[in-house]
XYZ file of C-alpha atoms in Angstrom:
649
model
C -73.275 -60.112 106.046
C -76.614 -59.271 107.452
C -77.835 -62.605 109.175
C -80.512 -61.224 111.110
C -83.412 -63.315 109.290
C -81.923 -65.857 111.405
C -84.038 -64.906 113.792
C -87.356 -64.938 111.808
C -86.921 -68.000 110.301
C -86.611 -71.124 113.148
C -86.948 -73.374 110.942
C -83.540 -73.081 109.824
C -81.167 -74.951 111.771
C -77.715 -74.574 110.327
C -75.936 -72.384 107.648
C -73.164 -72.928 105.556
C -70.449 -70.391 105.035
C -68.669 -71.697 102.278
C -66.463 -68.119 101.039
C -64.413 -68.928 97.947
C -63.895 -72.699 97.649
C -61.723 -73.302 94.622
C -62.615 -75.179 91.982
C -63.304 -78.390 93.630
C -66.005 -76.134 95.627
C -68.937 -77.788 94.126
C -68.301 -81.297 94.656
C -67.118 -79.994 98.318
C -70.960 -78.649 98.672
C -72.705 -81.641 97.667
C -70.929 -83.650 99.425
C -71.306 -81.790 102.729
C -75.399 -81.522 102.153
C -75.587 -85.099 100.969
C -74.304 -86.260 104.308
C -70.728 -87.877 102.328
C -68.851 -85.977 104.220
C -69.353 -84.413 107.727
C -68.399 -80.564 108.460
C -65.795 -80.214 110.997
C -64.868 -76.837 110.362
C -64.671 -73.758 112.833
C -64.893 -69.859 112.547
C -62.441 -67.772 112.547
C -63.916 -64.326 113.219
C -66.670 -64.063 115.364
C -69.615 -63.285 113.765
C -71.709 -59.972 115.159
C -75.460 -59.936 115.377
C -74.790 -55.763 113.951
C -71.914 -54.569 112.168
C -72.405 -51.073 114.975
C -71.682 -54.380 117.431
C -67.494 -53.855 116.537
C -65.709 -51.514 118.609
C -64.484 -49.532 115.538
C -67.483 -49.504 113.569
C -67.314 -45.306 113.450
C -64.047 -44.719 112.267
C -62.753 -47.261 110.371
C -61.856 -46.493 106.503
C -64.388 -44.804 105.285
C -67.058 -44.800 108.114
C -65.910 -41.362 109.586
C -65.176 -39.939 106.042
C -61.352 -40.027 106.835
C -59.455 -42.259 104.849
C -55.913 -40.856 105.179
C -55.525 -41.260 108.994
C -57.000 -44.523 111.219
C -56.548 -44.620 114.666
C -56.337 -48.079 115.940
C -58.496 -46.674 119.410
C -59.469 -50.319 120.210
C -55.815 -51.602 121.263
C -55.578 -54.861 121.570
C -59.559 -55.615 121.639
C -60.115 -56.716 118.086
C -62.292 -59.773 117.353
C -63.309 -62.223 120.258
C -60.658 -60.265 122.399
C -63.210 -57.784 122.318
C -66.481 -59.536 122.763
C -65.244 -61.716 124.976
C -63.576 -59.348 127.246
C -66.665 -56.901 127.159
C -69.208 -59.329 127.405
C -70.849 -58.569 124.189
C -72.931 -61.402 122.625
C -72.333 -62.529 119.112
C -74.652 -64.392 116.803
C -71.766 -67.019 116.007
C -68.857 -66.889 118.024
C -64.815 -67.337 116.974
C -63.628 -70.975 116.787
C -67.852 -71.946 116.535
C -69.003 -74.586 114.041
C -71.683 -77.560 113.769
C -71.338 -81.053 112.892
C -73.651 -83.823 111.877
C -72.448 -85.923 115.004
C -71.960 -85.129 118.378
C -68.177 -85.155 120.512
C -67.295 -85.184 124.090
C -63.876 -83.892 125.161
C -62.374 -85.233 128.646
C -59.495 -83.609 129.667
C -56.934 -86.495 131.000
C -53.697 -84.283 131.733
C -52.109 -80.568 132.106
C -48.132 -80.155 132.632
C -45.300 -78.369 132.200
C -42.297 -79.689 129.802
C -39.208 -78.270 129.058
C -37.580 -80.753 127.486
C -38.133 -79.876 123.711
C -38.663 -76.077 124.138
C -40.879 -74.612 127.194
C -44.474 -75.601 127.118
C -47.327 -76.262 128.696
C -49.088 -79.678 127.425
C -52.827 -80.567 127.955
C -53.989 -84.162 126.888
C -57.493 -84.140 125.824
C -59.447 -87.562 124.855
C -61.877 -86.764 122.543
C -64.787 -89.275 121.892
C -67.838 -89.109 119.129
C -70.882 -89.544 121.103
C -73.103 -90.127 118.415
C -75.022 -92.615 116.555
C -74.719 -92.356 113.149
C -71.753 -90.081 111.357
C -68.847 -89.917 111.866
C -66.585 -86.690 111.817
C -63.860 -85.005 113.170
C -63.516 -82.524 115.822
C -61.306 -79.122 116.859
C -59.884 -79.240 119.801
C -59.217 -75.686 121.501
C -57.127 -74.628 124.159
C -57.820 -70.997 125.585
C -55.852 -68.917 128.121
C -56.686 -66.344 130.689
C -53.747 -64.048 132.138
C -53.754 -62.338 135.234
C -54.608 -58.883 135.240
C -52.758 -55.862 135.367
C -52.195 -52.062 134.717
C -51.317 -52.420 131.269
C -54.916 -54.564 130.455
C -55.108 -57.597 129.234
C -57.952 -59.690 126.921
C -60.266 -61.791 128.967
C -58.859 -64.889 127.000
C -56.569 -65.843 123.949
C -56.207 -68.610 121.725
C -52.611 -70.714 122.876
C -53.356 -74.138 120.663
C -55.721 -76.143 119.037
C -55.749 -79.466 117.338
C -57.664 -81.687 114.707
C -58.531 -84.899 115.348
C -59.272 -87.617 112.490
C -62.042 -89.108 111.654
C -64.100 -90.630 114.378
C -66.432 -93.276 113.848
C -69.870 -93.438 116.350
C -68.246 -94.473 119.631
C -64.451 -94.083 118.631
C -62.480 -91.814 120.780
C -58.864 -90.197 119.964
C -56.180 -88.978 122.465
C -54.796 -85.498 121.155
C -52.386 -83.356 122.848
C -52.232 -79.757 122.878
C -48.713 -77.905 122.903
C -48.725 -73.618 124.596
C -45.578 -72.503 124.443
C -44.875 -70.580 127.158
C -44.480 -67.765 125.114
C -47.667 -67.484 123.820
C -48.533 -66.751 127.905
C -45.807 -63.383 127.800
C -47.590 -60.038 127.419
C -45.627 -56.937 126.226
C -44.878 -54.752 128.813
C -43.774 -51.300 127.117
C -41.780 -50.325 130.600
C -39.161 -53.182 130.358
C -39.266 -52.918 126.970
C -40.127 -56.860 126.597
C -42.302 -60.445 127.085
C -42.991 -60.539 130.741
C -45.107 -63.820 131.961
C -46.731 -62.246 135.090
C -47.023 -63.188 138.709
C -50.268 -64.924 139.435
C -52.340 -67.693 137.931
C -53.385 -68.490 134.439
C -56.913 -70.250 133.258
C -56.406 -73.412 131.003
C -59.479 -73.360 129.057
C -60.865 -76.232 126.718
C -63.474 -76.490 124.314
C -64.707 -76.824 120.529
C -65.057 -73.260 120.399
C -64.821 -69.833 122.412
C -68.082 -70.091 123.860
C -67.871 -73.885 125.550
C -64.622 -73.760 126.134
C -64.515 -74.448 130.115
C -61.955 -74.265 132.496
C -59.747 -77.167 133.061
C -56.854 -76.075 134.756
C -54.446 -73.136 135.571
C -50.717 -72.684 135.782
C -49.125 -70.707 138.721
C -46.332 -68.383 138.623
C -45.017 -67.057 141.562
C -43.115 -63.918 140.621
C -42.740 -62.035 137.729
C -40.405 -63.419 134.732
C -38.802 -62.018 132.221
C -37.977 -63.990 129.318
C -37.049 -61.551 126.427
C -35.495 -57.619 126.414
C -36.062 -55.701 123.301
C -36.102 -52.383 122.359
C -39.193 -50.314 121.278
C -40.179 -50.099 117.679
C -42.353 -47.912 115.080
C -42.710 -44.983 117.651
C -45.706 -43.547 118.196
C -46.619 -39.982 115.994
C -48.994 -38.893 118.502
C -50.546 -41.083 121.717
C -54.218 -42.040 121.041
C -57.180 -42.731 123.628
C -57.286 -46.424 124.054
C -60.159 -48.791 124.759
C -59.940 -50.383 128.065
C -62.272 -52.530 129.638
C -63.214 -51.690 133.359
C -60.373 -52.876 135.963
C -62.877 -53.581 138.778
C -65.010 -56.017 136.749
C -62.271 -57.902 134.914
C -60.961 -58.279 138.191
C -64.112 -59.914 139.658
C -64.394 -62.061 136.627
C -61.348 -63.449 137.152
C -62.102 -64.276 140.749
C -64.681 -66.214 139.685
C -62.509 -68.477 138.011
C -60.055 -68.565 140.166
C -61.964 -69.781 142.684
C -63.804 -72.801 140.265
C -59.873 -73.803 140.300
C -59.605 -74.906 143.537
C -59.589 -78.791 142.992
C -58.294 -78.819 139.058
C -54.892 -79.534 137.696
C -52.052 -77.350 138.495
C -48.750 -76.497 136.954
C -46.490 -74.434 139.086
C -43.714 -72.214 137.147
C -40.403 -71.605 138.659
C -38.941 -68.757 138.074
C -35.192 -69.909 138.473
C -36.362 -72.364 135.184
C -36.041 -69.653 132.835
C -33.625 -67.227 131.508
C -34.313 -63.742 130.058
C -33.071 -63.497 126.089
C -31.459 -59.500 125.440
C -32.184 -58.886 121.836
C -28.873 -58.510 119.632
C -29.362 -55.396 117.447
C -25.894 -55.669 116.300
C -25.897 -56.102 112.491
C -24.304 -59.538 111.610
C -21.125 -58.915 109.361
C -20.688 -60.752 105.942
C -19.314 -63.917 106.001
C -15.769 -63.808 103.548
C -16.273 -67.750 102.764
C -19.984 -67.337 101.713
C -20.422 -68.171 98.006
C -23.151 -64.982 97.784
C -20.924 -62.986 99.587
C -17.711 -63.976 97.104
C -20.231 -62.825 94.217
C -21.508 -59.892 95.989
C -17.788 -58.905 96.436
C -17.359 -58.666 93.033
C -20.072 -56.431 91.572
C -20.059 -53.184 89.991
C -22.652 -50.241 90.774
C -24.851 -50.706 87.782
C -24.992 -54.823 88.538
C -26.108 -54.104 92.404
C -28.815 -51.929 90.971
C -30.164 -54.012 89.010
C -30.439 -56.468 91.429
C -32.661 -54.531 94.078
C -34.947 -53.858 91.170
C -37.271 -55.903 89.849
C -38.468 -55.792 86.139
C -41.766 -56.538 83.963
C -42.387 -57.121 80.260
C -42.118 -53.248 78.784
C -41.725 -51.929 82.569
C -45.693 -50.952 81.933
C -46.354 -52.171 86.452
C -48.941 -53.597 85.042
C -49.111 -56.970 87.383
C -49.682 -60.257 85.249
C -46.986 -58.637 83.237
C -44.031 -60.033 83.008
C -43.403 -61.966 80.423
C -39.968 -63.251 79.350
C -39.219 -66.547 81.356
C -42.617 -67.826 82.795
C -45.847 -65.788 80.838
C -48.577 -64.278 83.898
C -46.105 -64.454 86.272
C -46.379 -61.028 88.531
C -42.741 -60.468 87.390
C -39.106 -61.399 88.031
C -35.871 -60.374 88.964
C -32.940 -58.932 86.400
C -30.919 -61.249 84.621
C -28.147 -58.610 84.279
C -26.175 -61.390 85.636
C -27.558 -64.746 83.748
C -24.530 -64.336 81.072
C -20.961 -65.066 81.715
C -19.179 -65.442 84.195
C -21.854 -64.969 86.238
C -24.893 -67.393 85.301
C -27.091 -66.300 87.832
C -30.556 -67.177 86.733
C -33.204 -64.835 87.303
C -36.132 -65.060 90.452
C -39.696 -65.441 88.571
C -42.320 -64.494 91.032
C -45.999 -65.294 90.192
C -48.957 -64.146 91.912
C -51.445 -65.742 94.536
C -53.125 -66.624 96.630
C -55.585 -68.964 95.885
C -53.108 -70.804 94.037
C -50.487 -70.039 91.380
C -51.153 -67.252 88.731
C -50.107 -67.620 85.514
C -51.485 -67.163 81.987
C -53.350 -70.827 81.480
C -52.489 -70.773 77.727
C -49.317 -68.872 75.477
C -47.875 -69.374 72.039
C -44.868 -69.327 70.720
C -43.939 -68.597 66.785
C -41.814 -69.968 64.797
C -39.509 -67.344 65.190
C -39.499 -67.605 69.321
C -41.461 -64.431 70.215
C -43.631 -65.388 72.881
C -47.482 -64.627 72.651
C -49.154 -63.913 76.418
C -52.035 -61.942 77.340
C -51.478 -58.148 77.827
C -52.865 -57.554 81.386
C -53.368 -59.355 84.406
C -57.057 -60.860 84.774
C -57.353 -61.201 80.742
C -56.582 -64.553 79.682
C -59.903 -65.460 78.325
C -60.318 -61.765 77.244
C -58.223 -61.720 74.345
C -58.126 -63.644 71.263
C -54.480 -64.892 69.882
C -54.403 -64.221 66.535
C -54.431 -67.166 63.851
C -51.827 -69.681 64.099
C -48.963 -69.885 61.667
C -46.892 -72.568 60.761
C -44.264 -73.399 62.928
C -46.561 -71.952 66.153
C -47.062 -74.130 69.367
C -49.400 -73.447 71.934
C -48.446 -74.056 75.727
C -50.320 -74.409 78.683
C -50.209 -73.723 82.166
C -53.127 -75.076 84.202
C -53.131 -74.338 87.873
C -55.231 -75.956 90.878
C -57.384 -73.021 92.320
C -57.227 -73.736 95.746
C -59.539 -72.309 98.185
C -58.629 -68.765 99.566
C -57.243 -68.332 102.923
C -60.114 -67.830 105.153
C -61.720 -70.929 103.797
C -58.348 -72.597 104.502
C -58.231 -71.283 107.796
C -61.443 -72.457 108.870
C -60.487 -75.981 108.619
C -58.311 -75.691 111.577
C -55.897 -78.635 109.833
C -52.598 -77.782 109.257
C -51.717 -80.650 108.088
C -54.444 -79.849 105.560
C -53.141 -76.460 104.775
C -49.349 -78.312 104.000
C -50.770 -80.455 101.810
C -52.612 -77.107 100.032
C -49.155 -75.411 100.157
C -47.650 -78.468 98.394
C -49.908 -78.940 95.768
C -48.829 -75.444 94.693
C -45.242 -75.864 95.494
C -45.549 -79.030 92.928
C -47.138 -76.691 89.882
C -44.232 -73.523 90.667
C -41.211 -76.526 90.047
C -43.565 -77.696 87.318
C -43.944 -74.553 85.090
C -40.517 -72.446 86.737
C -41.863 -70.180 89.470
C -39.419 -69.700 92.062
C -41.081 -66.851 94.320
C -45.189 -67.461 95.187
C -46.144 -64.043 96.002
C -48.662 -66.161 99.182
C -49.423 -66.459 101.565
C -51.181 -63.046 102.636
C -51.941 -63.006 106.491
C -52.641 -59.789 107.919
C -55.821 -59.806 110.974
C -59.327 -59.378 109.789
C -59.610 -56.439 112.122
C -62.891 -55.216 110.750
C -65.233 -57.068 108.646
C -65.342 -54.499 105.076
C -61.711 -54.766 104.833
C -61.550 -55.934 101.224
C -58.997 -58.276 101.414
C -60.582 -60.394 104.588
C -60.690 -62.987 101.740
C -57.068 -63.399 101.290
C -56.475 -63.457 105.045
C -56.596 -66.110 107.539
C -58.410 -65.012 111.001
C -58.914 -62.434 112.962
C -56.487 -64.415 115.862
C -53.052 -63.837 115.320
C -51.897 -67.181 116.457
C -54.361 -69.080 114.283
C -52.724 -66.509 111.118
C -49.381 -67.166 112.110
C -49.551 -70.624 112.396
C -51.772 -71.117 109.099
C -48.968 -69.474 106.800
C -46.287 -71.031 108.312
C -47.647 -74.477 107.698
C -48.645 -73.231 103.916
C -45.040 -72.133 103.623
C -43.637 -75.533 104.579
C -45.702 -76.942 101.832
C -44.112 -74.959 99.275
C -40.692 -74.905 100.714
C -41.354 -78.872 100.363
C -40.267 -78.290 96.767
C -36.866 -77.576 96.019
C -36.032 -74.049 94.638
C -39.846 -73.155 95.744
C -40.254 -70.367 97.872
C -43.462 -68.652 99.833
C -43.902 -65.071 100.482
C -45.840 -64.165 102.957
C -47.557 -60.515 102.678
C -48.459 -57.628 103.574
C -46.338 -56.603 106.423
C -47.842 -55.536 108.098
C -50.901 -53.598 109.470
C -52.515 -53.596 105.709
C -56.075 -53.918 107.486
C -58.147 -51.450 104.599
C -58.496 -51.174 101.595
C -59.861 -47.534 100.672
C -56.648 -45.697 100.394
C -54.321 -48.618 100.901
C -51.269 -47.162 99.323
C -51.141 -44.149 101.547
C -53.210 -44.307 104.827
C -51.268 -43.842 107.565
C -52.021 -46.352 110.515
C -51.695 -44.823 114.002
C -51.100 -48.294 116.190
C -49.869 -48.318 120.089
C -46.808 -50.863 120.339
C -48.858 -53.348 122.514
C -51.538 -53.886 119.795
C -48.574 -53.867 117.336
C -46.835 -56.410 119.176
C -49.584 -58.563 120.593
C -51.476 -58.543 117.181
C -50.477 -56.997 114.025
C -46.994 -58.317 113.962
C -46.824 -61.731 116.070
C -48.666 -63.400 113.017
C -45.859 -62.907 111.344
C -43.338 -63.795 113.810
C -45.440 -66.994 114.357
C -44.867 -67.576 110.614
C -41.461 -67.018 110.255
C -40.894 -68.897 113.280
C -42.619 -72.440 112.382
C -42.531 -71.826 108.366
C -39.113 -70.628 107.491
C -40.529 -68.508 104.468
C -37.410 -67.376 102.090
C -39.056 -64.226 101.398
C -41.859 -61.229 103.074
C -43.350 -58.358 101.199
C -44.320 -55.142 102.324
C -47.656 -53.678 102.803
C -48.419 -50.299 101.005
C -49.754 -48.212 104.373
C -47.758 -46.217 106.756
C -47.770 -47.289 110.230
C -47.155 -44.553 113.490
C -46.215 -42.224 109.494
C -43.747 -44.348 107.804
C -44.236 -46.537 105.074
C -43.843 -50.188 106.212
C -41.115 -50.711 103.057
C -38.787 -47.914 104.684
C -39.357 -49.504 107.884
C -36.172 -50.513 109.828
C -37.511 -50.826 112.956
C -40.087 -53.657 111.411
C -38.141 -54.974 108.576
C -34.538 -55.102 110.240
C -35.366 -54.861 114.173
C -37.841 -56.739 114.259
C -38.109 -59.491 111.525
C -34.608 -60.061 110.983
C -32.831 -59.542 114.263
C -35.868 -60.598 116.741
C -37.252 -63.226 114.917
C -34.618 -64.468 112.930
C -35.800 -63.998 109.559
C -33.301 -64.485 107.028
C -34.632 -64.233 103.749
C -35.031 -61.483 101.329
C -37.515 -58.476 101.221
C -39.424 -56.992 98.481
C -41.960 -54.674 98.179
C -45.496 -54.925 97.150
C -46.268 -53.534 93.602
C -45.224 -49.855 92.743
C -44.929 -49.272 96.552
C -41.742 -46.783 95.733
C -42.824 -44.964 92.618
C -44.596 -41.658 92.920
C -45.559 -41.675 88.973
C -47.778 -45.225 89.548
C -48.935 -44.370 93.157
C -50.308 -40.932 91.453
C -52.556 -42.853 89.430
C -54.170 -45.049 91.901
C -54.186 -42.837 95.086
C -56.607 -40.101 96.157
C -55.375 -37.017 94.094
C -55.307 -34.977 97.632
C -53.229 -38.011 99.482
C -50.645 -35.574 101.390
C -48.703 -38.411 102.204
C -46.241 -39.194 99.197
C -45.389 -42.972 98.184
C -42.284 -44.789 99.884
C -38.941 -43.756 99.483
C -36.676 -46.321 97.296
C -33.724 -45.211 99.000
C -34.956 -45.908 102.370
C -36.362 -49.035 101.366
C -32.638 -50.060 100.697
C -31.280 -48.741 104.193
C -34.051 -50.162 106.049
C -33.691 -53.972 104.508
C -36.320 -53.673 102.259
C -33.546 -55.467 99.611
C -35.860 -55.627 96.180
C -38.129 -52.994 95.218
C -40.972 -54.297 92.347
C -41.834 -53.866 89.676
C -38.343 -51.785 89.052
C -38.763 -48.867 87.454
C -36.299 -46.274 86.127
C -37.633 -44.092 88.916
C -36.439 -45.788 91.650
C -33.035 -46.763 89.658
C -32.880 -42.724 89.231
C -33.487 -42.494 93.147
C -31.001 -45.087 94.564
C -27.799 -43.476 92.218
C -28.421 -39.807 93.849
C -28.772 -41.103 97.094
C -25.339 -42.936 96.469
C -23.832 -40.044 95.073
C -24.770 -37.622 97.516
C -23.612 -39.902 100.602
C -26.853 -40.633 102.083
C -26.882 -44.095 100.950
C -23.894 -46.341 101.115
C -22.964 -48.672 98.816
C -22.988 -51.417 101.964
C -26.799 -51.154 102.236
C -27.301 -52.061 98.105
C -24.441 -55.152 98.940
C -26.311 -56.146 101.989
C -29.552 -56.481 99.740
C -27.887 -57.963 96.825
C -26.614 -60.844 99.287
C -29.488 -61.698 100.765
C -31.235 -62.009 96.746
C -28.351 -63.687 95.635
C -27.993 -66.397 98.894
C -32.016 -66.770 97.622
C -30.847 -67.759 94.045
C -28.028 -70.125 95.164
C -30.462 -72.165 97.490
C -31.794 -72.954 94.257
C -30.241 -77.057 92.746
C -31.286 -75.122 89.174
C -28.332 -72.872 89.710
C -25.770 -75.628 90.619
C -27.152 -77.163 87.489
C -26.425 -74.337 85.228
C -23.388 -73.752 87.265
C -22.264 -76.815 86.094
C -23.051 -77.094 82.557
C -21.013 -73.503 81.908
C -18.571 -73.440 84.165
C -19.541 -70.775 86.276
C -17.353 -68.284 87.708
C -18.548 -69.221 91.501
């Protein structure tokens, strides 16, 4: 958005960006401009005075009238990593925001702890210094790594924290927790996380901009704390952005040398131990309960199982309509008879809160009256109401979207939004919540910036994974959290292939999502519909297995986003001269990609000829059926219907 008349008009002395605000928006607005309520929230994108001021402003999507190949030229510079680390001034910077009161931070303590985990702990006391509001404040801890050969951002975002509310005069101790992996840079010669020799800035502040120095941390010699192997290979190497070596080196100079008389941690090297990845696939488990079911399937019941269905199998999202009318769609209930009783997954859409059709009828004779199409529930009329008919309803909070959420900088606030919809899915049956969505806003006119957190992948990371613990709250409630990964346009999204170095890859577009799986446990990821380095992120071992799973631990099931594996629905909403075809459902299955949505005879068609002619084994379709089926059994509504029939596990 063009703010320029910012600079016409002095008079103004503070904006509002309020994005999509739910339906409790309004009140939210008056009370912030009536003075009820203080603002305490933060940016989190910084905020350009042109949109020519990004460092892919020619070629992204569109812009260079190429929307089938983007070349990610700017590395790891996106966002304040770029303006910051080129010294390009922004109208409003990331992490800025104003308040009706005024707060001081004094930094009381920086140290090393290894106790619980291995991080580096700043204390900050945090004091309102005004007169008459009071208001809370964002705490922000920055961090500058040495410099090196392989080029590093001028400073990242480690931690931040909220405080409460502050009268005039109170003051609040808070302490900020950087793991010391968020320190590691990737170094593509090891492969791995390397913390490197030399010293580290400990910057604090309310935002990017004040944030001052407060400390550093010293490390003496190189360490190594993970080995991994590479992943998503390259297609072709691109020209990267790099900022100049001599100057970043001055810059940091100057730091180092305002260091002299602050706090110091000192890292030793003999304190840590370097992790070797385990890319051995983990082997069924004979006294599992999914495994003893998995055991026992035929061909046709496996199938059925890594595809999904909706109402008429029309893809039409919204669809779905036997168990829970408007959700997106659910999984077979092949298996819900005897001996099996294996209820069915209902997913429903997000994610500003849970999608479902507000209002349905049933007749007398139990058919089950919904609206057609996703997006139409006050669009079409329900025809007149006969006797024996009942109307149901299905009223759902519309929570603010994600980059409203985000710029709260309260997690605890975004756990409480995660559990208010975790609440309404046990309320009305929803098992799956297709939220929260969390790729990096890596340019501005990418049309889903609204259902994304930040442009920081720590901030993303850590966002979701608090929203997923408010789901997970809920028993049999699951969150989803989408697209994975790299879905960062929207011209074109279902085929444009994403050409992305493994630093930026590693450093950005996919630690948001280890960050999420790592503090939010979510039972289930989607895939995005782009290709990344030209493979489609759903046939993507080396990101859904290698990476998710045996990296980062992830141990739920994968699905992929809608229609991401059929050629007949991708045809209709792709450029007609796309040359690169839609994912393939058989790789989906070999690389872990265990339910494909919304489950149409195509891909059925596609997974039995790849069994038949060898290049699919019948292990891969187990391995996903497991990993649905542990899903279901987490469930206390299957041990309830286990019960009551006498099921056969």
């Amino acid at each position: 958005m063009d703010l320029s008349f910012m600079d016409r008009y002095e008079n103004i002395r503070g904006l509002i960006q309020m994005v999509q605000a739910g339906m409790e928006g309004g009140n939210a607005f008056a009370d912030l401009i009536s003075g009820k309520v203080t603002p305490s929230g933060k940016l989190t994108d910084s905020w350009a005075y042109r949109y020519e001021d990004y460092p892919n402003s020619e070629s992204f999507s569109h812009n260079n009238g190429n929307i089938e190949t983007e070349k990610y030229e700017e590395g790891i510079y996106v966002g304040y990593r770029y303006f910051d680390t080129f010294d390009i001034p922004v109208r409003y910077g990331f992490g800025y925001g104003l308040s009706y009161t005024d707060f001081e931070l004094e930094v009381q303590d920086i140290r090393y702890e290894a106790d619980d985990g291995q991080n580096i702990v700043v204390k900050v006391l945090v004091r309102n210094t005004g007169d008459t509001y009071s208001g809370k404040e964002v705490v922000q801890t920055y961090v500058s790594c040495p410099q090196n050969e392989n080029g590093k951002e001028y400073r990242r975002l480690a931690a931040f924290e909220k405080t409460g509310e502050l009268k005039p005069g109170e003051d609040e101790e808070v302490e900020l927790v950087i793991p010391v992996s968020l320190l590691t840079s990737y170094d593509e010669a090891e492969p791995g996380w390397v913390l490197d020799e030399g010293m580290y800035g400990i910057w604090i502040g309310n935002s990017l901009e004040s944030a001052a120095l407060a400390g550093t941390v010293v490390i003496g010699q190189p360490i190594q704390l993970s080995q991994c192997d590479h992943i998503c290979p390259q297609q072709e190497t691109i020209p990267l952005l790099r900022p100049d070596p001599d100057r970043m080196m001055a810059r940091q100079q100057i730091w180092q040398a305002q260091s002299a008389k602050m706090p110091v941690c000192k890292l030793d090297a003999g304190a840590f131990v370097a992790e070797t990845v385990d890319y051995t696939p983990v082997g069924a488990d004979p006294g599992d309960p999914a495994w003893q079911l998995v055991s026992k399937l035929n061909d046709d019941q496996l199938l059925a199982l890594s595809t999904g269905r909706m109402k008429a199998q029309t893809g039409e999202l919204g669809n779905a309509g036997w168990t829970v009318p408007g959700a997106a769609a659910e999984t077979e209930n092949l298996l819900a008879c005897s001996p099996w009783n294996i209820p069915s997954i209902v997913l429903a859409d997000g994610p500003a809160g849970l999608r479902l059709a507000p209002r349905f009828r049933v007749t007398a004779a139990g058919e089950i009256l919904a609206p057609s199409k996703a997006f139409s529930e006050y669009l079409e009329e329900f025809p007149p109401k006969a006797e024996g008919d009942v109307d149901y309803y299905q009223f759902c909070t519309a929570i603010p979207v994600a980059s409203l959420l985000a710029c709260s900088w309260d997690l605890e606030l975004l756990e409480a939004m995660g559990d208010l919809v975790g609440a309404e899915m046990a309320r009305y049956g929803v098992r799956t919540w297709l939220a929260p969505g969390m790729n990096l806003h890596r340019d501005p006119l990418c049309g889903r910036n609204f259902e994304y957190f930040s442009e920081d992948p720590v901030l993303s990371g850590l966002c979701a994974g608090a929203e997923v613990r408010g789901v997970q709250r809920h028993p049999g409630a699951d969150g989803c959290i989408k697209h994975f990964f790299a879905n960062n346009q929207e011209d074109n999204r279902m085929s444009v292939n994403e050409h992305i170095d493994e630093q930026a890859l590693r450093e950005l577009y996919l630690r948001n999502f280890a960050l999420a799986i790592e503090t939010g446990s979510p039972a289930s990821l989607m895939t995005s519909y782009n290709l990344v380095n030209g493979v489609h992120t759903a046939n993507s071992y080396d990101a859904i297995t290698a990476y998710a799973r045996e990296e980062h631990g992830f141990s739920g099931f994968v699905m992929t986003d809608w229609s991401t594996s059929s050629a007949e629905i991708t045809a209709l909403v792709s450029r007609p001269d796309s040359y690169h075809r839609c994912a393939s459902s058989p790789a989906c299955i070999r690389a872990g990609n265990d339910l494909q949505m919304p489950g149409t005879q195509e891909n059925v068609d596609d997974i039995i000829a790849a069994v038949e002619d060898g290049t699919l084994p019948v292990g891969c379709l187990q391995r996903c059926a497991l990993r649905i089926l542990a899903a279901v059994l987490r469930d206390p509504m299957f041990e309830t219907i286990h019960c009551n029939t006498g099921g056969a596990i």
